[in-house]
Structures are given as C-alpha cells and as structure tokens.
Coordinates of C-alpha atoms in Angstrom, one line a residue:
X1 CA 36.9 140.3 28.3
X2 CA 36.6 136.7 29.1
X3 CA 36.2 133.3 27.5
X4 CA 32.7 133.0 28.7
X5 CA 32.2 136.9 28.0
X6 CA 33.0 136.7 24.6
X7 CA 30.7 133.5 23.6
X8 CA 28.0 135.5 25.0
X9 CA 28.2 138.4 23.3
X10 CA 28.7 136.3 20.1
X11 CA 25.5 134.7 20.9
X12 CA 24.1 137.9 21.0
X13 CA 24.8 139.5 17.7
X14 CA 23.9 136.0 16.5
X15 CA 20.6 135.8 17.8
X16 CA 19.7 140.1 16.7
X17 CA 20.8 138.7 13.2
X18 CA 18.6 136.1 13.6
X19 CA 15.8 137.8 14.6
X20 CA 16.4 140.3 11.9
X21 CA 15.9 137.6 9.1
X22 CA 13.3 136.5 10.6
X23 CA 11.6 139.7 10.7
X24 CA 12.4 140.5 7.0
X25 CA 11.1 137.1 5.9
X26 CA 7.6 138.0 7.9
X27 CA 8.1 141.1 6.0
X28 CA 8.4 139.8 2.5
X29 CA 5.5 137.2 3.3
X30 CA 3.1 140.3 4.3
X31 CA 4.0 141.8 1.3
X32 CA 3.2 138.8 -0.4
X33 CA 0.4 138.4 1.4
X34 CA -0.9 142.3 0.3
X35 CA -0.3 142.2 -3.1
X36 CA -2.1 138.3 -3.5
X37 CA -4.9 139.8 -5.4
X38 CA -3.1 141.5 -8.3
X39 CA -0.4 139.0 -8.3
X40 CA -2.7 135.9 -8.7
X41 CA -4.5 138.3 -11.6
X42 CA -1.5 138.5 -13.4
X43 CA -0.6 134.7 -12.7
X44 CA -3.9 133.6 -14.6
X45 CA -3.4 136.7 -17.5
X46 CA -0.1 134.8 -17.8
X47 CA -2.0 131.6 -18.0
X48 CA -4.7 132.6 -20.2
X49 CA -1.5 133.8 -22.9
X50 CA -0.1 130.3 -22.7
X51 CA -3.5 129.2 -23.6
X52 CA -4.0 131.1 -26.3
X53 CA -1.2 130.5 -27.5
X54 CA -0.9 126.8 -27.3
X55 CA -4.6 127.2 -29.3
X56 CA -3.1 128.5 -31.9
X57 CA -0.6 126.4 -32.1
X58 CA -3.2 123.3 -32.4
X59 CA -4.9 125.3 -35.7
X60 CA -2.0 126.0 -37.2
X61 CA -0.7 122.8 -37.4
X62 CA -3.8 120.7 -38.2
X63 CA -4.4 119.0 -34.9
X64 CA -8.0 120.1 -34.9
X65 CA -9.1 118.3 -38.0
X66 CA -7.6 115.1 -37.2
X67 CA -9.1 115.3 -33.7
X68 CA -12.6 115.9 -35.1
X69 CA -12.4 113.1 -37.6
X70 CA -11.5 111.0 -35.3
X71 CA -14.4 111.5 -33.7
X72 CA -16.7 111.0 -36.2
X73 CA -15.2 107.9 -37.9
X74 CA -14.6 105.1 -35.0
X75 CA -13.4 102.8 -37.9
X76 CA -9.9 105.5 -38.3
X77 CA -6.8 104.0 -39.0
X78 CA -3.1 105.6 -38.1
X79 CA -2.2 106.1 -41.8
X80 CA -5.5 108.0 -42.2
X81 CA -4.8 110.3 -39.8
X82 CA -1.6 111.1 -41.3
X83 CA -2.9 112.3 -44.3
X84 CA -4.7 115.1 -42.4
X85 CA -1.4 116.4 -40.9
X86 CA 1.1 118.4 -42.8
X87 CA 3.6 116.5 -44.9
X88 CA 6.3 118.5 -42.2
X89 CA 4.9 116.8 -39.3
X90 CA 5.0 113.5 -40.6
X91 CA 8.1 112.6 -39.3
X92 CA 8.1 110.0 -35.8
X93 CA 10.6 111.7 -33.8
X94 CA 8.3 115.0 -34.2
X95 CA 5.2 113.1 -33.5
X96 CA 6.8 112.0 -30.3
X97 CA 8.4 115.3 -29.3
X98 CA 4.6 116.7 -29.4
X99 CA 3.2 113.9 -27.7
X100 CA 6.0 114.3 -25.0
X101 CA 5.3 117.8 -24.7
X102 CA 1.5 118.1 -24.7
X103 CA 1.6 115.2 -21.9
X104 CA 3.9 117.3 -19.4
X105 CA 1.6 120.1 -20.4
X106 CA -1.7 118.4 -19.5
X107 CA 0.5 116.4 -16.2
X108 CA 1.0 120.0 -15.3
X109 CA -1.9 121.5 -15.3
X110 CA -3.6 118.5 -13.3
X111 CA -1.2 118.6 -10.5
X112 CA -2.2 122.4 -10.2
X113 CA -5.6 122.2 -10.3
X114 CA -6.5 121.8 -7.0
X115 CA -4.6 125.0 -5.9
X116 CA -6.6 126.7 -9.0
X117 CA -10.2 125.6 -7.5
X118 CA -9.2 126.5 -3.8
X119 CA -9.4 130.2 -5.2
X120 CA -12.3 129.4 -7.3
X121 CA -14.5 127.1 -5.3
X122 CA -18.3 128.3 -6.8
X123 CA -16.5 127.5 -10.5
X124 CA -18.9 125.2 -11.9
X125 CA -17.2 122.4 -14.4
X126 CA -17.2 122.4 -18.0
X127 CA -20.5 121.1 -19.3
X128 CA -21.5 119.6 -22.8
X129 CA -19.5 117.1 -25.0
X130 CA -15.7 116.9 -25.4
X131 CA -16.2 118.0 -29.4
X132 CA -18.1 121.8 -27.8
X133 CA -15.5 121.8 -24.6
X134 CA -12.9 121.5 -27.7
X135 CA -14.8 124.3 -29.9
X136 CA -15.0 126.5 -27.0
X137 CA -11.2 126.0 -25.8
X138 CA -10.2 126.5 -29.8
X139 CA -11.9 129.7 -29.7
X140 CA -10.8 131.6 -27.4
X141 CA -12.8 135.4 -28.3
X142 CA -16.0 133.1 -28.8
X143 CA -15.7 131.4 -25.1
X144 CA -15.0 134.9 -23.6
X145 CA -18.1 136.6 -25.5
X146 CA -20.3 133.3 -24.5
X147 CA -19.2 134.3 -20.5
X148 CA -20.2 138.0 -20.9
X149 CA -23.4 136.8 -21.8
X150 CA -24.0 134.9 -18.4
X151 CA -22.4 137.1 -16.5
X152 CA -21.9 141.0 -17.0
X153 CA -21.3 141.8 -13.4
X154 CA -18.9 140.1 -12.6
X155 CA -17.4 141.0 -8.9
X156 CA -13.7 141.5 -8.7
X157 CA -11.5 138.5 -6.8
X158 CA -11.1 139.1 -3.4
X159 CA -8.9 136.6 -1.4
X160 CA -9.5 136.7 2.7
X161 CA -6.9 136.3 5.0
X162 CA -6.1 132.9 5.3
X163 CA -6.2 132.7 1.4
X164 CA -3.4 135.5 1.0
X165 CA -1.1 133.7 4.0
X166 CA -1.7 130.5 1.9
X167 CA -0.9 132.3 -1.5
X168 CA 2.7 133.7 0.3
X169 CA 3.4 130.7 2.2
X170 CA 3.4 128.5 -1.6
X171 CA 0.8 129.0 -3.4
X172 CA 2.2 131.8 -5.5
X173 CA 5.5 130.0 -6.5
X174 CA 3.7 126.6 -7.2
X175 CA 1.4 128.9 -9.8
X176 CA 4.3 131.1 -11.4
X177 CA 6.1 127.3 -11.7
X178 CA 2.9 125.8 -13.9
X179 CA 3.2 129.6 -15.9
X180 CA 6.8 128.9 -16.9
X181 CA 6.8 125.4 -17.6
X182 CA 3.7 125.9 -20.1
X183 CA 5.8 128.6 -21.2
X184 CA 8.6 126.5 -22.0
X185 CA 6.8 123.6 -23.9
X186 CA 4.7 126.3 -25.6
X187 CA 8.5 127.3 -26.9
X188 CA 9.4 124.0 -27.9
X189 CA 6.0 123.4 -29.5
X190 CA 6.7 126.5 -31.7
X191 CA 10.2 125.8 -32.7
X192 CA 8.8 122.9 -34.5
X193 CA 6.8 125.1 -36.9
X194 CA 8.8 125.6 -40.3
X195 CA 9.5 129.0 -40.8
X196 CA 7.0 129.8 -43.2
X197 CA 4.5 128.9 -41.1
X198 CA 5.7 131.4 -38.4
X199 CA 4.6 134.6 -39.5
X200 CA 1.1 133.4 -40.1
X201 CA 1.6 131.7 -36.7
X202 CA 1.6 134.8 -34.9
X203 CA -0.9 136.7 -37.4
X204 CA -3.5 134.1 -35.4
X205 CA -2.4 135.1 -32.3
X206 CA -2.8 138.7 -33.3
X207 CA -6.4 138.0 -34.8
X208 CA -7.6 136.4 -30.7
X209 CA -6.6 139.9 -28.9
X210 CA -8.0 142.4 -31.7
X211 CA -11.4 140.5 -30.3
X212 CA -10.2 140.1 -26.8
X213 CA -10.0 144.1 -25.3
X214 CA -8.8 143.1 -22.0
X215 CA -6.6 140.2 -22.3
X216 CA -4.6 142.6 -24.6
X217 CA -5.0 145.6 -22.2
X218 CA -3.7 142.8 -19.3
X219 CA -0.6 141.9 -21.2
X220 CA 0.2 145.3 -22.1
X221 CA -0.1 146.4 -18.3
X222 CA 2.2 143.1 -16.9
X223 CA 4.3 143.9 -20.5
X224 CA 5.6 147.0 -19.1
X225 CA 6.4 145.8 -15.4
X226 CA 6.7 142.0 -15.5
X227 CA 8.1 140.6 -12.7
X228 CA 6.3 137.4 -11.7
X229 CA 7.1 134.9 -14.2
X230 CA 10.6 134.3 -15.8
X231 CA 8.3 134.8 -19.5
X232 CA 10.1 136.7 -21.3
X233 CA 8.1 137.4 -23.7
X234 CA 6.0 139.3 -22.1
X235 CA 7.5 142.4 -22.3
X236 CA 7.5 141.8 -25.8
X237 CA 4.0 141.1 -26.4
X238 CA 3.3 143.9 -24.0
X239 CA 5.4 146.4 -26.1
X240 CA 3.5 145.1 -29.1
X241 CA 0.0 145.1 -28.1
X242 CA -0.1 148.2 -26.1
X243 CA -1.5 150.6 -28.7
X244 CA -4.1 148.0 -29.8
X245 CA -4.7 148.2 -26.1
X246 CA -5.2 151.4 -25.8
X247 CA -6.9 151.7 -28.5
X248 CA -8.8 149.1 -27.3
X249 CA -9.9 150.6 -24.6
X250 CA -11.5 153.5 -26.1
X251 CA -14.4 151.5 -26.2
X252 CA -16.0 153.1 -29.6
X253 CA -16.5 149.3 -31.3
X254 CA -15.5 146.8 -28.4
X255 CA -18.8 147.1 -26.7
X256 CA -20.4 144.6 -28.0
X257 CA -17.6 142.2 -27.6
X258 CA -16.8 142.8 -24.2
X259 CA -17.7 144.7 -20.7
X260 CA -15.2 146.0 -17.9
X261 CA -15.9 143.3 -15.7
X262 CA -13.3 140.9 -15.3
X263 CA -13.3 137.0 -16.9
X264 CA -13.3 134.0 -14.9
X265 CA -9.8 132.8 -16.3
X266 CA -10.2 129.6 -14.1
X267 CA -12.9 128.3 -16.6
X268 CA -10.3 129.0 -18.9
X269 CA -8.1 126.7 -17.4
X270 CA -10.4 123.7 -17.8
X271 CA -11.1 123.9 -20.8
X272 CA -7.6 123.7 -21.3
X273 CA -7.6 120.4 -19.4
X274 CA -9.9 118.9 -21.4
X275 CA -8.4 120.1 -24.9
X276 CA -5.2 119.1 -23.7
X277 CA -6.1 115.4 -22.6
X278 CA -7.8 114.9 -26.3
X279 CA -4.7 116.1 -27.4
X280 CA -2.6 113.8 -25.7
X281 CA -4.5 110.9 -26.2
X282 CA -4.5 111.6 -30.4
X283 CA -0.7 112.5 -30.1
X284 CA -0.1 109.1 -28.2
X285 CA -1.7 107.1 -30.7
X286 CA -0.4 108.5 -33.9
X287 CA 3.2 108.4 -32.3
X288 CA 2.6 105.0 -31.0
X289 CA 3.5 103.8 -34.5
X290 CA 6.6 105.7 -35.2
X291 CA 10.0 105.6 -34.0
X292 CA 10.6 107.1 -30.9
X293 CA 13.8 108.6 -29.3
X294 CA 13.6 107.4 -26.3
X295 CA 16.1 104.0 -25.2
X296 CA 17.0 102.0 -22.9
X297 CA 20.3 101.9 -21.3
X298 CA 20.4 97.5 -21.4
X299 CA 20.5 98.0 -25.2
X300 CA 24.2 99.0 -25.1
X301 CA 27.2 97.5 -24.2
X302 CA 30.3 99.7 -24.2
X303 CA 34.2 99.0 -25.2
X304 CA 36.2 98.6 -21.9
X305 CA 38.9 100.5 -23.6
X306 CA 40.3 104.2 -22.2
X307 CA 40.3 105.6 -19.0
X308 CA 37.9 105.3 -16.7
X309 CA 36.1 108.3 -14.7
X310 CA 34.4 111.2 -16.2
X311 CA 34.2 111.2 -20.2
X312 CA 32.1 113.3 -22.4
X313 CA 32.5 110.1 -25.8
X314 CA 32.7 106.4 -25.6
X315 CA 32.2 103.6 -27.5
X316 CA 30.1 100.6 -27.6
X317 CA 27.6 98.3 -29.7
X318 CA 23.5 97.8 -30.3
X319 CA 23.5 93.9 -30.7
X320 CA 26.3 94.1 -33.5
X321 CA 26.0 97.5 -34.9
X322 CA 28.9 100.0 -33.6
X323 CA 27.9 103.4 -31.8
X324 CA 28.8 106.1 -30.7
X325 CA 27.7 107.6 -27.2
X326 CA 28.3 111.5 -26.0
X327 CA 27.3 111.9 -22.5
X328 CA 25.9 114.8 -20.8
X329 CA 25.9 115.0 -17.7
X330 CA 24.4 117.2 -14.5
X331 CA 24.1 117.6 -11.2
X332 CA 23.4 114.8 -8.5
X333 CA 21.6 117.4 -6.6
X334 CA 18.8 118.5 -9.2
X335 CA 15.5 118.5 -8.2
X336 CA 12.5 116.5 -9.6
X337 CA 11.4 120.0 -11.0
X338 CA 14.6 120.6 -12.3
X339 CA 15.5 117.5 -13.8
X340 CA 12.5 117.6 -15.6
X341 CA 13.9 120.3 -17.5
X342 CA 17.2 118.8 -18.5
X343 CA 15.6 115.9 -19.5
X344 CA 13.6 118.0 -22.0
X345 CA 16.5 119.7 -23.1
X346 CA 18.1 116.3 -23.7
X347 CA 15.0 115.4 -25.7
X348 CA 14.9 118.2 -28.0
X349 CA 18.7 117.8 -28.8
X350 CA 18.1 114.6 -29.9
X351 CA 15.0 115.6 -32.4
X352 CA 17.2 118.3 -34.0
X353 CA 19.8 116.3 -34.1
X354 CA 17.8 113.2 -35.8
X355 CA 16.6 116.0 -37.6
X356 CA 19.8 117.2 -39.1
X357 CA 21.1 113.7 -39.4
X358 CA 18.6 113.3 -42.0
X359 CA 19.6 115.8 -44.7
X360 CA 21.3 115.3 -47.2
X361 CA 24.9 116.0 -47.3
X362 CA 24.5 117.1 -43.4
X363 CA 27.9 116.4 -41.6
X364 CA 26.0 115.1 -38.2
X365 CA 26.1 111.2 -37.6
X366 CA 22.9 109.1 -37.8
X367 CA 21.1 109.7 -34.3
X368 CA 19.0 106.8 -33.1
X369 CA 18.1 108.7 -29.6
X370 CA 19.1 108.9 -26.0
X371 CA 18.5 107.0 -22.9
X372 CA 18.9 108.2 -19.4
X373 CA 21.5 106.7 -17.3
X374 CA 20.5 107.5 -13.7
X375 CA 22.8 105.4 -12.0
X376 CA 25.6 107.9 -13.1
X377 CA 23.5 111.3 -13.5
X378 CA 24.3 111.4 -17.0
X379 CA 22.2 111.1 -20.4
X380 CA 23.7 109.3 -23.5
X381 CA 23.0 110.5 -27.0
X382 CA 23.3 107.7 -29.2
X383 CA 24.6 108.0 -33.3
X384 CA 25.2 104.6 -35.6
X385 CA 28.2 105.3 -38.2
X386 CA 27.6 106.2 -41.3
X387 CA 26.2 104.8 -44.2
X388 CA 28.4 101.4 -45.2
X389 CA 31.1 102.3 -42.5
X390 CA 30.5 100.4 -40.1
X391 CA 34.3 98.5 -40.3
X392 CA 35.9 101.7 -40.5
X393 CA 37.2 103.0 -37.1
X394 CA 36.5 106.6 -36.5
X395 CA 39.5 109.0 -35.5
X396 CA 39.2 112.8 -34.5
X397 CA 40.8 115.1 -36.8
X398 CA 42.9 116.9 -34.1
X399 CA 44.4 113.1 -34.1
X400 CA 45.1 113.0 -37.8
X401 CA 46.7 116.0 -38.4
X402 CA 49.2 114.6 -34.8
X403 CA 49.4 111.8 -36.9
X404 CA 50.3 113.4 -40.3
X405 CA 52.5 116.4 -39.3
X406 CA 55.6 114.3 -38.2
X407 CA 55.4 111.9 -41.5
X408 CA 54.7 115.3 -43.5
X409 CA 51.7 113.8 -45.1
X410 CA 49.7 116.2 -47.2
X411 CA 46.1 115.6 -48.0
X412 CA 44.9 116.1 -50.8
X413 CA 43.3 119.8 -51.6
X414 CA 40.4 119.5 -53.1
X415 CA 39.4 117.2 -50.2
X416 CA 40.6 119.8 -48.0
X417 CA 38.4 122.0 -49.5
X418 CA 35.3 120.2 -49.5
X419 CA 35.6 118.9 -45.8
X420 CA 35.8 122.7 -45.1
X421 CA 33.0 123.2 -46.7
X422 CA 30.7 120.5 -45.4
X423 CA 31.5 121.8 -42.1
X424 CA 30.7 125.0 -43.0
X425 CA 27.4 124.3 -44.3
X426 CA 27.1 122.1 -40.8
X427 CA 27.6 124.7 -38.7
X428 CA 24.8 126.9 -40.6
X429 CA 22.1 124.2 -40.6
X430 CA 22.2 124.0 -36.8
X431 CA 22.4 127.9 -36.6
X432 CA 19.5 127.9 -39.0
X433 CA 17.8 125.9 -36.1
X434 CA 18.1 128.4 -33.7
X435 CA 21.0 125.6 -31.7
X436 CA 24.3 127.2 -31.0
X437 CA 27.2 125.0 -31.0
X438 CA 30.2 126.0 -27.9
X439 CA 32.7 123.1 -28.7
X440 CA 33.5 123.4 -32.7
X441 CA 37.6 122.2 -32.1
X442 CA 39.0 119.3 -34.6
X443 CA 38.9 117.3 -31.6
X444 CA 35.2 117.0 -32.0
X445 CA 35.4 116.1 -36.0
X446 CA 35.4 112.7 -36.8
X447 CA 36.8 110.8 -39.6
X448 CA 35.4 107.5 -40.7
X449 CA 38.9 105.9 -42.5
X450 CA 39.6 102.5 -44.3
X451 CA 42.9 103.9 -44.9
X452 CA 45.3 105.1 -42.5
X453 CA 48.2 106.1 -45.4
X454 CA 45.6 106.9 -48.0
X455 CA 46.2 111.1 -49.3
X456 CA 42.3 111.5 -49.4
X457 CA 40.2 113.3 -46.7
X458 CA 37.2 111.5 -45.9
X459 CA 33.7 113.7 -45.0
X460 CA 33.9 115.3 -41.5
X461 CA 31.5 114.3 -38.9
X462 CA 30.6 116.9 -36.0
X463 CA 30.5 115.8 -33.0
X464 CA 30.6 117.1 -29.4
X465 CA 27.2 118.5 -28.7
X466 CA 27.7 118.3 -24.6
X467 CA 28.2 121.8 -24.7
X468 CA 25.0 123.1 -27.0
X469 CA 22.1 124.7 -26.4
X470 CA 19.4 126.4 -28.2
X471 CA 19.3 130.0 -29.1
X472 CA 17.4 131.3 -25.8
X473 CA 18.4 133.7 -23.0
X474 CA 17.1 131.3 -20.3
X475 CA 18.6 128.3 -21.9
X476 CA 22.1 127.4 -19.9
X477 CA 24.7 126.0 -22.0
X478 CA 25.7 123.1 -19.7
X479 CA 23.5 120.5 -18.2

C-alpha cells in the first residue's frame, strides 16, 4: 500500500468515527428531547424542595418576624432588629455569610427566569403586596390549597417540538445548574443552624409534605431513581417520605387538601423571587453594620523573605499589625460557574474558622477574613497573632523539635501534655463542625515564642487549612 493509499484510508476510518459521534450525539439529544416532559417535571419538583426548604429555614431562624416588623415600623433601627433574631445569629460574620448566600440565591434564580417563563408563558405574575406574596411563599401547603381552588383541572405540561430541541440543546443543563446551586447554599444555610435547632428543623419540613400529597409522592418517585440533579439528598428524602406517600395517596383524608391534577410549580418559583429579594435586602442591611470577611488584597504588604514561587504560608503586615496569610489556590482554567463555587467554599472556611477562633481556649489563630488575589488564582486567608504576641515570632513545631533534638533540650512535661491536649480538643471542635482537616503534621503547628532556650512549651496553634473541606460527598478536598 502506498503513501497516498494509506492517508486515505486513514481519512476514512476517521471520518466513519466521526460520523458515528455525530450520530450518537443526535442520539442522546433525541432522547433528551423525548423525555423533556418528565425531566423538566422533575427539575421543578426539585425546585419546589429547595423552596420548601429554604422556607423553612427563614421560620426557623426568625427571619420572618424581623421582616414583618420592619415593615410595619419605618422608624426601625439595626439594633432593633437584632433583638428579634436569635442570640446565635447575632454574630457579623454569620449575618454576612446569610446575606452572601441569600443574594447568589435570589442572582440565581433571576438569571433563570426567563428560561422558566419560556415554558410557562400564560403564567400570570404574583399579585397583591410583598407582606401576602411573603405569607404565601412562607406557607407553602396554604399557597398550594389557595391554587387548587382556582384551578382543579389543571392540564398536564406538554412541550412542542421546538420546546424539547430547545430543552436538549441547553435548556435542561442551565435548569439542573439553578437546582444544585440552590441546593448548595440551602446546605450552607443549614449548617449554620446550631444543633438543637436541627431536629426541629427538619420536623417543619416534615409538617409541609404531611399537607402536601403530591410534592411528597414526587420526591419519593425521583427518590428512588434520581438522576437529574447531583442532590443528593434526594434519595434520602425519597427513602424517607415514601410511605407517607403512599399513604398519601390513598386518598381517604387528602381530598380536601389536594386533587390529582398537577401544580403550577412556576408560580412557585416567583414567589420565591420575591421572598428572596425581601430577604436580601433585610440581610444586607443588618450586615451592613457588622464586620464582614471579605478584604482587600492593597491592605497587605508581605515580608520579601523565602523563596519565591508557589507557597501555601507567608508573611506580611495590616498597617503595623503582623499576619499570617495561607493561600489556596486553583485552577486558571475555572469557569465563572465554577469559580463561584470555590469562592463560596473559601467564604465558608473563613466563617468557621472566625468562628472557632473565637472560643475560648480554641488552638485556631484570630481570623480577620480573606481576599481574593486574582492576579495569581489564589485566595488568602488572613489570621492576626495572638492575643499580646505580636513581638513574638512564630515557628512550626516540626522546626523546634529540629532545633531541640541536636542540643538535647527537653520540654517541660506538663507543657507537653497540655499542648497535646489543646490540639486534641482542636481537632474535635472543627470535627464537631462537620470540617475535616487533611494536613494535621507539626509542620502546620505554630508556636508563638519570646524564648528560644526557655524549657516551657508555649499553646499550639493549627494551621494549614489549604487542604480542608467540609464533611460532604461532593465537597473536593483541594481547590
């Protein structure tokens, strides 16, 4: 066979497995395509969950009270408003964690709106005051019984052709994306809960689908064979609720609640909107006086000492205050989508982190925040030393004991003991958090000394929290 022979039949094969792809992808986009209505039902059951359960999270914490006095007393100050939260929300870097959070969730929701009224165009907008549009959205079984009134024959969605090609071609992927980022800040939202508030947390949550028959039914159903959203807890819930379901849908005493015909879960959707931008707006102004985490990179200037390149620690100064910067960094090729997620990864390190900081007798340095430096695709979490310190120069403990083994210095026991122990207790707090902690090594324990020959072990400090994450099966462990 020939040169020339040999590029053409290697064109060939190349061309039949082009036209192969190309036929599967046609494939998979007609299957797309078939399937559009029950997919894009299961899409908005998802959506209606994260709903509900973002709701509940609003009346469980006390958000709905302050919102309503609000409201009614135009002459409200900040601190007033305080006093109608919890005593374990009162702290600013929470505050600005749910502010943070809400906003994505609301910035979400109105980028996907328009793809939400292209497959409900005859969905008339939510009417009446904010304060109803609020009663109705905080009541979920209420707002569903209110549309069963209006409309008990309901006709089931049916997308045309140029809706499901639309659905395959995007449409589909830009939904399941809104799903699992409300998912995600629904997550962080809840992990701010204390646990004793938890179990009544998901009592409330339990109460909305005993009076809602076919949400429940829906999230048993996508429970048992959920593969359109990365949530998780689906199958959970589904496993969960599916003998309520069931019995649910025996229909002896739901009648009057419900009928079969299915909800307009778009409806749903704005009154999410609107509940979410009242949220926002409160959650800005109450944080709007606290600290927040987020700073800025020309705050800082950093010691020129130690190599240069790619370092997970350095040193450097806030006006005349010494600091400590860990750097975490990622990819230069993540996405706007992506990054959004790693910098709310970043953000809720910081809060627990702050968090922790603030216990007593916690070995975690002071945390001020983080700022984002883009330049170098990296984030920088920022902690003061402690207490009266500040002339002290800090030295890892993998360092010390270098230092100490040659000069056979022995520390003193009892201080032995008692750094041990701190560490110990350290390493449980941030369990107790639900964070996990890959890089415990006495290279990342700090030591704040005034002196170098003394016998006496001063308190430990952990550090190294590039590599930690929180306790979650989709949460990676680096950036």
């Amino acid at each position: 066979m020939s040169g020339l022979e040999a590029i053409g039949a290697a064109a060939s094969i190349i061309g039949v497995i082009g036209a192969l792809k190309t036929c599967i992808d046609l494939l998979d986009i007609i299957s797309t395509a078939r399937g559009a209505d029950m997919e894009l039902e299961n899409l908005l059951v998802h959506l209606q969950w994260q709903r509900i359960r973002f709701s509940c999270w609003v009346q469980e914490t006390g958000f709905t009270e302050a919102i309503v006095q609000d409201d009614e007393r135009q002459d409200m100050r900040d601190s007033d408003m305080m006093t109608l939260l919890p005593h374990d929300f009162h702290r600013g870097h929470i505050l600005s964690h749910i502010q943070r959070s809400v906003a994505n969730m609301n910035m979400s929701l109105q980028a996907a709106r328009p793809t939400l009224e292209r497959y409900f165009p005859n969905q008339a907008s939510s009417s009446g005051s904010w304060r109803k549009r609020l009663d109705r959205f905080l009541n979920p079984s209420t707002a569903l019984n209110g549309a069963v009134l209006r409309e008990t024959e309901a006709e089931q969605l049916k997308l045309g052709l140029w809706a499901r090609i639309r659905w395959a071609s995007g449409d589909e992927k830009e939904l399941s994306r809104l799903v699992d980022t409300l998912r995600k800040y629904n997550a962080e939202l809840a992990d701010l809960l204390p646990f004793y508030r938890m179990a009544r947390f998901e009592r409330r949550i339990g109460r909305v689908l005993v009076t809602t028959r076919q949400l429940a039914a829906s999230m048993a159903d996508i429970g048992l064979n959920n593969n359109t959203t990365s949530d998780v807890d689906a199958g959970e819930v589904g496993r969960q609720y599916s003998l309520m379901a069931r019995l649910l849908e025996s229909r002896h005493e739901t009648d009057a609640l419900e009928t079969d015909s299915p909800k307009p879960a778009e409806e749903n959707s704005q009154r999410a909107l609107a509940a979410l931008s009242t949220a926002s707006r409160y959650a800005s102004r109450v944080a709007a006086s606290q600290a927040s985490l987020y700073l800025r990179a020309s705050e800082f200037q950093f010691d020129k000492h130690g190599a240069e390149g790619f370092r997970t620690q350095e040193f450097g100064f806030r006006e005349t205050s010494p600091v400590i910067i860990e750097w975490r960094h990622y990819s230069s090729e993540e996405t706007r989508e992506t990054l959004s997620g790693v910098d709310a990864r970043v953000h809720m390190l910081a809060m627990q982190l702050q968090q922790l900081s603030a216990l007593a007798h916690t070995g975690v340095l002071p945390c001020l925040g983080y700022f984002h430096d883009e330049k170098r695709c990296r984030y920088g979490i920022v902690f003061r030393y402690p207490g009266e310190n500040s002339a002290a120069s800090p030295t890892s403990l993998e360092h010390r004991l270098s230092q100490d083994q040659p000069r056979h210095i022995r520390r003193d026991l009892e201080d032995r003991l008692r750094a041990a122990r701190s560490l110990v207790g350290t390493v449980y707090q941030m369990l107790s958090v639900n964070w996990l902690h890959k890089s415990i090594s006495s290279s990342n324990i700090l030591l704040f000394e005034g002196d170098r020959d003394s016998h006496t072990v001063e308190s430990p400090f952990l550090g190294g929290f590039s590599l930690t994450r929180r306790d979650n099966d989709l949460e990676p462990t680096d950036l």
